[in-house]
mmCIF file of C-alpha atoms in Angstrom:
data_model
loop_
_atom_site.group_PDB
_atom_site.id
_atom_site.type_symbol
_atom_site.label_atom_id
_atom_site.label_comp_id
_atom_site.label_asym_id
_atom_site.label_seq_id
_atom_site.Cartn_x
_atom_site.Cartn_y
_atom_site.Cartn_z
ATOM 1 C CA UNK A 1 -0.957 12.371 9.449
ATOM 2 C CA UNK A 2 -2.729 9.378 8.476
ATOM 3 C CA UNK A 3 -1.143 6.040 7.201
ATOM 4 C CA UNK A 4 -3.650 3.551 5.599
ATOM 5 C CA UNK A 5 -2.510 -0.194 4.405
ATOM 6 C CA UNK A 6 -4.732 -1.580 2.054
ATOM 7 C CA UNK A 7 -4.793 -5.130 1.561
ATOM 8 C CA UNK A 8 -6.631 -5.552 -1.583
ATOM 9 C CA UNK A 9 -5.676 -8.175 -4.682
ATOM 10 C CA UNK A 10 -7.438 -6.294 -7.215
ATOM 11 C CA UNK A 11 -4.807 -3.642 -7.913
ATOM 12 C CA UNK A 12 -7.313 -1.272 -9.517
ATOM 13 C CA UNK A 13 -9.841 -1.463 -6.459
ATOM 14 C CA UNK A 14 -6.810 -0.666 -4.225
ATOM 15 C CA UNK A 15 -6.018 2.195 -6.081
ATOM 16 C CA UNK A 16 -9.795 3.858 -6.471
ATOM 17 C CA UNK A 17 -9.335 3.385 -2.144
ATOM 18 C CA UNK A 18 -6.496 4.779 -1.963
ATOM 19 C CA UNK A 19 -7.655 8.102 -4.028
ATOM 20 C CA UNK A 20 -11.128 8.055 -2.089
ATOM 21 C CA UNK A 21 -9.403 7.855 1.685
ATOM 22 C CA UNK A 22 -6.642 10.624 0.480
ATOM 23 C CA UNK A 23 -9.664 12.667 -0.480
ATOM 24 C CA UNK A 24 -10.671 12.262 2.953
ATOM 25 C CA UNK A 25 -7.501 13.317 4.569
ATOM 26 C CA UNK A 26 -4.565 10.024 4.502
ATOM 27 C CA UNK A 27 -1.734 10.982 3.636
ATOM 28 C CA UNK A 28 0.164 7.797 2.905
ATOM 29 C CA UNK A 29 -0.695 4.494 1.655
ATOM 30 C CA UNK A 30 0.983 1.272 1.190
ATOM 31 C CA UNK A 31 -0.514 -1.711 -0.625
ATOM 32 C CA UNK A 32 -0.415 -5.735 -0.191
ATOM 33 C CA UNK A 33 -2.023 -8.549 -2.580
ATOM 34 C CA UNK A 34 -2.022 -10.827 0.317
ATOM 35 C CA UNK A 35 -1.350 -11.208 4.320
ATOM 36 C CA UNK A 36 2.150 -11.663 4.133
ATOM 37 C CA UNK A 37 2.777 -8.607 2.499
ATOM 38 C CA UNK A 38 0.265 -6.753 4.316
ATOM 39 C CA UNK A 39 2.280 -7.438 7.610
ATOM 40 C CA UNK A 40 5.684 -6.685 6.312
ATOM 41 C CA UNK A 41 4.037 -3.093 5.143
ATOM 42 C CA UNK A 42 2.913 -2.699 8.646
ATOM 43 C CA UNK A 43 6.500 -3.235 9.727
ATOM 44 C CA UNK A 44 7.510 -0.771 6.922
ATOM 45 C CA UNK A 45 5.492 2.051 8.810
ATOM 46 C CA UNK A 46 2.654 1.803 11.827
ATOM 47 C CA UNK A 47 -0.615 2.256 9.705
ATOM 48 C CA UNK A 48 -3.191 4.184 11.371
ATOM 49 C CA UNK A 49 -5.786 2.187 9.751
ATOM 50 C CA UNK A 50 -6.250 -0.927 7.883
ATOM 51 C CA UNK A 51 -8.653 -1.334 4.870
ATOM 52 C CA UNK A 52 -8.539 -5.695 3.833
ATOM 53 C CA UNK A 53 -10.691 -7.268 1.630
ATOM 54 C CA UNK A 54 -11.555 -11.020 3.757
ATOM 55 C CA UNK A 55 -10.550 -13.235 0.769
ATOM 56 C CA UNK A 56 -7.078 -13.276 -0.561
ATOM 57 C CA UNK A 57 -5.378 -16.091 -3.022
ATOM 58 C CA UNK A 58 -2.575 -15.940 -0.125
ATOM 59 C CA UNK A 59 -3.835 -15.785 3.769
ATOM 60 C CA UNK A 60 -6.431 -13.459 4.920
ATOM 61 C CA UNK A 61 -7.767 -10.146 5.342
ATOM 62 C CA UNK A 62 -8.826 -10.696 9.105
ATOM 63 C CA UNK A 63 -5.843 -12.698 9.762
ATOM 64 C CA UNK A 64 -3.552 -10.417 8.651
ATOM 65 C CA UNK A 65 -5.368 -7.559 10.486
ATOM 66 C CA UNK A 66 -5.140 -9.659 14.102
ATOM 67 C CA UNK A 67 -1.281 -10.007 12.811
ATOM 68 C CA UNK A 68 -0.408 -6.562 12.405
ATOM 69 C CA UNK A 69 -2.384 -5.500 15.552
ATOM 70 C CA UNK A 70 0.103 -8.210 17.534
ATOM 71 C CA UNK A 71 2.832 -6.385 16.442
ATOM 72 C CA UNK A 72 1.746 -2.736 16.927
ATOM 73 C CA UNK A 73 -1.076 -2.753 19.258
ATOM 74 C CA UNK A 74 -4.697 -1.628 18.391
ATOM 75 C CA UNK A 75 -5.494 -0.265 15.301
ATOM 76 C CA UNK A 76 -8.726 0.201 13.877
ATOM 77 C CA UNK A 77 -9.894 -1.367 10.023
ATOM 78 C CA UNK A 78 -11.868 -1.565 7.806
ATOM 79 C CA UNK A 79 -12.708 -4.757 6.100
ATOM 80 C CA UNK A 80 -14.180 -3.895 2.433
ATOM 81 C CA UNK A 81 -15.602 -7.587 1.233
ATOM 82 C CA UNK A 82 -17.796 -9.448 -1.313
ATOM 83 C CA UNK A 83 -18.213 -12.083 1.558
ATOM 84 C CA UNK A 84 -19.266 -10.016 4.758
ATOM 85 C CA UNK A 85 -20.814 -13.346 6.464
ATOM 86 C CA UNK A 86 -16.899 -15.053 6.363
ATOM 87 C CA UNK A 87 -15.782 -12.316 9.201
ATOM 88 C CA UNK A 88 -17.865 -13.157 11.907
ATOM 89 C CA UNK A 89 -15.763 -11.534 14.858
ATOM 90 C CA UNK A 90 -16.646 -7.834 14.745
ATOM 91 C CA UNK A 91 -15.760 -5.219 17.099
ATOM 92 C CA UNK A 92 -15.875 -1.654 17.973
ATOM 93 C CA UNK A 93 -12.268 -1.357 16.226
ATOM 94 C CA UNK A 94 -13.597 -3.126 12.925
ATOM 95 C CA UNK A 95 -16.167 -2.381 10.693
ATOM 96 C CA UNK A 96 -17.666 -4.273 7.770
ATOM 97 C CA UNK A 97 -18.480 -2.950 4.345
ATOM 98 C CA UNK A 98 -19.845 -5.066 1.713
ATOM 99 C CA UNK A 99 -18.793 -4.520 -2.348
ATOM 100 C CA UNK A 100 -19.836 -2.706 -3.929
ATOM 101 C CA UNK A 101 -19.200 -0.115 -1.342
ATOM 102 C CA UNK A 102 -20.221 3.432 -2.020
ATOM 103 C CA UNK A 103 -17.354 5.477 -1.918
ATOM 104 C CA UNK A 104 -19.310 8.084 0.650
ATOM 105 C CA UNK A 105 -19.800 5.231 3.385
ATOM 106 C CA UNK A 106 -16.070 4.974 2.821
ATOM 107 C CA UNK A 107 -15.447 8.088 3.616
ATOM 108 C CA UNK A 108 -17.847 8.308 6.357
ATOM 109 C CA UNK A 109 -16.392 5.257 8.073
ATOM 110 C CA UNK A 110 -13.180 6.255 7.941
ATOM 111 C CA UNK A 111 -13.718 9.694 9.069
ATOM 112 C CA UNK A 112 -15.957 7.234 11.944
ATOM 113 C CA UNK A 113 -12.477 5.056 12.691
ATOM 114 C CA UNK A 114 -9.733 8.107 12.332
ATOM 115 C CA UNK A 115 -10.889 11.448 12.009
ATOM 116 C CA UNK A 116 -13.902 11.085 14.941
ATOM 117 C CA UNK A 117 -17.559 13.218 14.022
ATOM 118 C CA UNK A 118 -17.668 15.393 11.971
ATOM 119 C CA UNK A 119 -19.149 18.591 13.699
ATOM 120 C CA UNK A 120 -21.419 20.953 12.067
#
């Protein structure tokens, strides 16, 4: 099983992430505009990944990801962005994808972050 919060203003973008990553193999989804909501999701039910967008009309992406890991320990993200210069802390448990992102390198990176190689 494989819960994803998305934190993404532009409901329609959210959505087309949501279908992509179920495609992939999550299972569950919940959805935030902005930080404050992203964290009360979180609190809702542990994600096992987080997908943010950096910019949001209310907090941030990255903050909101360093929030939620506080509370529930590490958990790896994604961080799907127009602006990937404004997160300038990467680590192994985040990776950066700029917009437009093709939805394969979605899938491959979260199949990268959850679902581990892919052997052939």
């Amino acid at each position: 099983m494989c819960h994803v919060v998305i934190i993404e203003e532009d409901f329609l973008l959210a959505d087309h992430i949501a279908l992509v990553l179920e495609g992939a193999g999550a299972v569950s989804f919940a959805q935030a505009t902005d930080e404050t909501g992203a964290v009360e999701a979180a609190r809702g039910q542990r994600p096992d990944l987080i997908v943010a967008e950096m910019r949001l009309a209310s907090g941030s992406g990255r903050t909101a990801i360093g929030r939620i890991r506080d509370e529930h320990g590490a958990i790896p993200a994604i961080i799907v962005t127009g602006t990937p210069d404004a997160y300038d802390g990467q680590d192994d448990a985040t990776i950066v994808l700029t917009k437009p992102v093709a939805d394969g390198d979605l899938v491959d990176t979260f199949h990268r972050m959850i679902a581990g190689p892919t052997v052939t």
